[in-house]
Coordinates of N, CA and C in Angstrom, one line a residue:
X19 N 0.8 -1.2 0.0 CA 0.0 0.0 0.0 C 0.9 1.3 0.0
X20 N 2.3 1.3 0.8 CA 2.7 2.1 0.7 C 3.2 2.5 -0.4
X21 N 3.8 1.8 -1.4 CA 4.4 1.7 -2.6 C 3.8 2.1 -3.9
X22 N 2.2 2.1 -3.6 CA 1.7 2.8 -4.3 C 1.4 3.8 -4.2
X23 N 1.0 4.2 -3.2 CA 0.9 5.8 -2.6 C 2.3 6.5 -2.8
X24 N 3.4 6.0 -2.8 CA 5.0 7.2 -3.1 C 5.3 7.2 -4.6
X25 N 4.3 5.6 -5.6 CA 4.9 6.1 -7.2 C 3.7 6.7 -7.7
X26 N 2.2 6.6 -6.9 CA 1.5 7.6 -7.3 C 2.3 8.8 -7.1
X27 N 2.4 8.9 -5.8 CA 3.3 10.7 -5.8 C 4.4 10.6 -6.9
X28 N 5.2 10.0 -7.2 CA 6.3 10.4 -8.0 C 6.2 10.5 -9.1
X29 N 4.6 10.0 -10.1 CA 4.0 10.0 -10.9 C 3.4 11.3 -11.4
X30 N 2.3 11.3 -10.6 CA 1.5 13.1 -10.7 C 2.8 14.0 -10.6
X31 N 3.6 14.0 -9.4 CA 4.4 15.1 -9.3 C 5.6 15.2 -10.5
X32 N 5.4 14.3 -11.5 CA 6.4 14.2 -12.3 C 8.0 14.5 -12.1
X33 N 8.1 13.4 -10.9 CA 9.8 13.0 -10.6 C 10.3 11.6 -11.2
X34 N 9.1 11.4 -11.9 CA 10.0 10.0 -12.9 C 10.2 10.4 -14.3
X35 N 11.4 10.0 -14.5 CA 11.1 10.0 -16.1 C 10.7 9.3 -16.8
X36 N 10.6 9.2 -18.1 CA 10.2 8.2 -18.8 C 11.2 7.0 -18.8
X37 N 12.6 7.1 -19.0 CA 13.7 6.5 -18.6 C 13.5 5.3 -17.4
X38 N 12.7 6.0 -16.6 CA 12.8 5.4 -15.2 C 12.4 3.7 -15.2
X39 N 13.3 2.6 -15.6 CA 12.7 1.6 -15.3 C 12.4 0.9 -14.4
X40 N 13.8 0.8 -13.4 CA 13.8 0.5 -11.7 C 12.6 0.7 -10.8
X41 N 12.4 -0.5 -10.3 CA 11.5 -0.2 -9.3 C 9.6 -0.1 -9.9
X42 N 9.7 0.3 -11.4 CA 8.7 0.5 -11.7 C 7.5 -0.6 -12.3
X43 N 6.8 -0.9 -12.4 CA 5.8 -2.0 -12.9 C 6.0 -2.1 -14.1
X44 N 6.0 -2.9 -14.6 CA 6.0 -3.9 -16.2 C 7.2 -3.2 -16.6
X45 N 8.5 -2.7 -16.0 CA 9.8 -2.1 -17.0 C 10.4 -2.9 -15.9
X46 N 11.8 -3.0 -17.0 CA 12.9 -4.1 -16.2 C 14.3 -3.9 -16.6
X47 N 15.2 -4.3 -16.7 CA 16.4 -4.2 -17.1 C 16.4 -4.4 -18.7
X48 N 15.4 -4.9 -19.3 CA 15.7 -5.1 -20.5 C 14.7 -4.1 -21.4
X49 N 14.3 -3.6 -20.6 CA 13.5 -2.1 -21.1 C 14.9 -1.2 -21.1
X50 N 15.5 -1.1 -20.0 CA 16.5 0.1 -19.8 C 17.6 0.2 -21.1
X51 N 18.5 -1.9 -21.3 CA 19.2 -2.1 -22.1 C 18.5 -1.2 -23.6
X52 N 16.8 -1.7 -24.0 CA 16.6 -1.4 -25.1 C 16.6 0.0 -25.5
X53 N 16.5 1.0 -24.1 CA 16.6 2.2 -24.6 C 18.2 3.1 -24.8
X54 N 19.0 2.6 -24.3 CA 20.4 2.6 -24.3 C 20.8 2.3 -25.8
X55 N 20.4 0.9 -25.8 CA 20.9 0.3 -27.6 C 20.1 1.4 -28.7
X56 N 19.1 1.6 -28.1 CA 18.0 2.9 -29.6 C 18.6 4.2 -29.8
X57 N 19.4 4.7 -28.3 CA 20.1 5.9 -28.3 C 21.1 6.0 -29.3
X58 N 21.8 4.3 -28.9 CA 23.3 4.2 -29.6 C 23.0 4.0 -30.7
X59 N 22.3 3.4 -31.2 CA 21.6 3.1 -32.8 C 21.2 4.5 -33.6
X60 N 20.7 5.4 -32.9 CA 20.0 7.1 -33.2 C 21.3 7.5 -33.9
X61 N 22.4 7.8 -32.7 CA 23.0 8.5 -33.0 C 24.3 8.2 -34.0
X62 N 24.2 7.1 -34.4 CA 25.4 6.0 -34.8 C 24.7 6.4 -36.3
X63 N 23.5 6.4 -36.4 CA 22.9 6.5 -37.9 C 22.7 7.9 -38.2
X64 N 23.1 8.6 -37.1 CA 23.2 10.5 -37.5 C 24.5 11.1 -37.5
X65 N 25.5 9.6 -37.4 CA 26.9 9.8 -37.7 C 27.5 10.8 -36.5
X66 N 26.9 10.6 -35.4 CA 27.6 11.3 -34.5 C 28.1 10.2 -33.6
X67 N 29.1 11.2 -32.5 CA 29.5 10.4 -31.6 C 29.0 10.2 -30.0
X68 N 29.2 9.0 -29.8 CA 28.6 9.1 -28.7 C 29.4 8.4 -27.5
X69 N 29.4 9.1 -26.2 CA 30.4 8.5 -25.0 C 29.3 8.2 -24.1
X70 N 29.7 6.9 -23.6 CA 28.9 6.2 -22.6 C 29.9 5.7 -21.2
X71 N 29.6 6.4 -20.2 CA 30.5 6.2 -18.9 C 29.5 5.4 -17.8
X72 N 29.9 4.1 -17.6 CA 28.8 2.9 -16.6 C 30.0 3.4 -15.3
X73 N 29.2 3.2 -14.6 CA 30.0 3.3 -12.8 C 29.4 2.2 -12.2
X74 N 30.2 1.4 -11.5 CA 29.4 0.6 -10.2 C 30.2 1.2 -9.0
X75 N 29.6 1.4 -8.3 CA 29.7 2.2 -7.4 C 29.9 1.2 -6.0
X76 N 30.9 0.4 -5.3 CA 31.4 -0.6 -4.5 C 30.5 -0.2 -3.0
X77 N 29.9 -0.9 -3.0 CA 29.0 -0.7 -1.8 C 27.9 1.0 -1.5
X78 N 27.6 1.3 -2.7 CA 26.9 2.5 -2.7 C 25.6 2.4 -1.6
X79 N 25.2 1.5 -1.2 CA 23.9 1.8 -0.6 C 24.5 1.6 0.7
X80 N 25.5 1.4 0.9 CA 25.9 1.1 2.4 C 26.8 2.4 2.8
X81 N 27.1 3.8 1.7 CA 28.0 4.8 2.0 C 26.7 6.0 2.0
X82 N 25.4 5.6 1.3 CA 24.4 6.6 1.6 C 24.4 7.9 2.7
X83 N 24.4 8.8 2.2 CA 24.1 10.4 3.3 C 23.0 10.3 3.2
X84 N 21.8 9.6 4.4 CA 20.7 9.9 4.7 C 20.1 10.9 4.8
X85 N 20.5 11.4 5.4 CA 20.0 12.8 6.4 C 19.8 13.6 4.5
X86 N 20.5 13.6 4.1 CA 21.0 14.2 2.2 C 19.6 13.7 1.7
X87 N 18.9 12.3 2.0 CA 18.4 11.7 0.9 C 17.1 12.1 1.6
X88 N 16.8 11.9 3.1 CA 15.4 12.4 3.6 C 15.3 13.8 3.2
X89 N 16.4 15.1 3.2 CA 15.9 16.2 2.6 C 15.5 15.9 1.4
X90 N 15.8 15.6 0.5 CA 15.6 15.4 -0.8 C 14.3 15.2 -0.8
X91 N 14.0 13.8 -0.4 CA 12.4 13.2 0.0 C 11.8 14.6 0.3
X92 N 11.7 15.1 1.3 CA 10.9 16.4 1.6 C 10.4 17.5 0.9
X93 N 12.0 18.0 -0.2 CA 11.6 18.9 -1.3 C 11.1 18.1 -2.2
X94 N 11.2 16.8 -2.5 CA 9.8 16.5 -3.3 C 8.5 16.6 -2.9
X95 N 8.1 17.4 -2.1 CA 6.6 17.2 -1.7 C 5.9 16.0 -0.6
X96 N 6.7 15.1 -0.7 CA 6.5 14.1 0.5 C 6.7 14.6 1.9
X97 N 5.6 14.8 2.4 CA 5.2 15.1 3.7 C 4.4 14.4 4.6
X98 N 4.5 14.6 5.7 CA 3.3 14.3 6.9 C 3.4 12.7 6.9
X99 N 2.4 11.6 7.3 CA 2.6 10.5 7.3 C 3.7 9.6 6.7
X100 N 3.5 9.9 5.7 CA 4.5 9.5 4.8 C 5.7 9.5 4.7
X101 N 6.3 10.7 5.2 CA 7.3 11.2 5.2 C 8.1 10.7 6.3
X102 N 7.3 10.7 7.6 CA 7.5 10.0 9.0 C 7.6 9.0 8.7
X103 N 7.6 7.9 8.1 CA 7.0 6.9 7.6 C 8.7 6.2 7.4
X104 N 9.2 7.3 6.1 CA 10.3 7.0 5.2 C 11.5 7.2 6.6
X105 N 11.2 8.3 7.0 CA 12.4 9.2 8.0 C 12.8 7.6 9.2
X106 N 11.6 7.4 9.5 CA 12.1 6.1 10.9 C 12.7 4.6 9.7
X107 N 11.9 4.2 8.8 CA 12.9 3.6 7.9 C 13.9 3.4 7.7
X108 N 14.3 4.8 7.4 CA 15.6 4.6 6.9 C 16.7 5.1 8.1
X109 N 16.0 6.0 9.3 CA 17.1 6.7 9.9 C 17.3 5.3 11.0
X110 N 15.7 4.6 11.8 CA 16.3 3.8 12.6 C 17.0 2.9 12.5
X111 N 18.1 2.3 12.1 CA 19.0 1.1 11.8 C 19.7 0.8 12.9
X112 N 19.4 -0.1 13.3 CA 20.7 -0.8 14.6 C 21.2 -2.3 14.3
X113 N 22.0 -2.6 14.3 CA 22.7 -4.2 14.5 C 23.1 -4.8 16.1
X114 N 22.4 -5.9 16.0 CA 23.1 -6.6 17.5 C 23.8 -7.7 17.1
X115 N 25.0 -8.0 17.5 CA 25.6 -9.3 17.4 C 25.7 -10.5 18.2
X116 N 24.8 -11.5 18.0 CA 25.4 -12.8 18.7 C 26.6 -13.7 19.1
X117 N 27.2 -13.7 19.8 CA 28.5 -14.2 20.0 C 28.3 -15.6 21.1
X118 N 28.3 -16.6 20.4 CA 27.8 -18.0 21.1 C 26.7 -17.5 21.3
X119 N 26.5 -18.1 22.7 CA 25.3 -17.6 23.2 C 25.0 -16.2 24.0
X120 N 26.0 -15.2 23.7 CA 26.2 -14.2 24.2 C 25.8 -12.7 23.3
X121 N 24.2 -11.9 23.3 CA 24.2 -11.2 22.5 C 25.2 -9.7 23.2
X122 N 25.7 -8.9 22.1 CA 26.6 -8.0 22.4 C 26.1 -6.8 22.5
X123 N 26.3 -5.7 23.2 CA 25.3 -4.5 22.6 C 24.9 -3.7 21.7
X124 N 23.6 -3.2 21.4 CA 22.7 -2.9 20.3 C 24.0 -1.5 19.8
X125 N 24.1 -1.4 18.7 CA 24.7 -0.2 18.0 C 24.0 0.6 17.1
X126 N 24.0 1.5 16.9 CA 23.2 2.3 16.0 C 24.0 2.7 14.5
X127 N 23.5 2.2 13.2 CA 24.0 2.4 12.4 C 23.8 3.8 11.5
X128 N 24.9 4.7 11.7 CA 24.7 5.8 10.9 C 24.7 6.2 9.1
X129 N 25.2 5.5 8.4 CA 25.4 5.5 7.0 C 24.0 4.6 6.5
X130 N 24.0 4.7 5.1 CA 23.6 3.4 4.5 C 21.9 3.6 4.5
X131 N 22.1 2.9 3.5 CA 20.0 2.4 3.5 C 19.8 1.0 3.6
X132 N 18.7 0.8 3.8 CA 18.5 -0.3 4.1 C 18.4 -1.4 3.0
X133 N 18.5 -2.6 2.4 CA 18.5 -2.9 1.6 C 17.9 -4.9 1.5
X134 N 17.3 -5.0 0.4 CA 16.7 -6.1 0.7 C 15.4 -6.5 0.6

């Protein structure tokens, strides 16, 4: 329920683009590939050049600036329940570790989103 209620909002409010296949219903990785290959095919047949730079980014959801990504969330218009909603999500993270039978104390994790 909630997931429809944030890509309605990202919908109306027009923060998706057309591009956007992640995360989105009936588009997939091989929507994304196809639009990539049509670009490269466009411009290949208009005799121009074209530079394509891919990044993978080594643990990017685990180096996340939160606090960065909840403002963000906010000046999109996501407010009130919702927003509260996102904000304990993503800000409360804690890990405890079990050691034998010995749990260790609770930590609070500051980086990162949650993932999974």
């Amino acid at each position: 329920m909630f997931n429809k209620r944030l890509m309605w909002h990202l919908k109306t409010s027009n923060l998706l683009t057309k591009e956007q296949c992640g995360f989105c219903k009936n588009y997939s990785t091989i929507d994304a590939l196809f639009t990539l290959l049509t670009d490269i095919c466009n411009t290949k047949n208009q005799k121009q050049h074209i530079i394509l730079i891919s990044l993978d980014l080594e643990k990017a959801y685990d180096m996340v600036w939160r606090t960065r990504v909840l403002k963000l969330i906010q000046n999109s218009g996501i407010n009130g329940k919702m927003f509260l909603f996102l904000q304990n999500f993503i800000k409360t993270r804690t890990i405890q570790v079990r050691a034998h039978a010995e749990l260790l104390k609770i930590h609070q994790i500051e980086n990162g989103l949650p993932q999974g």
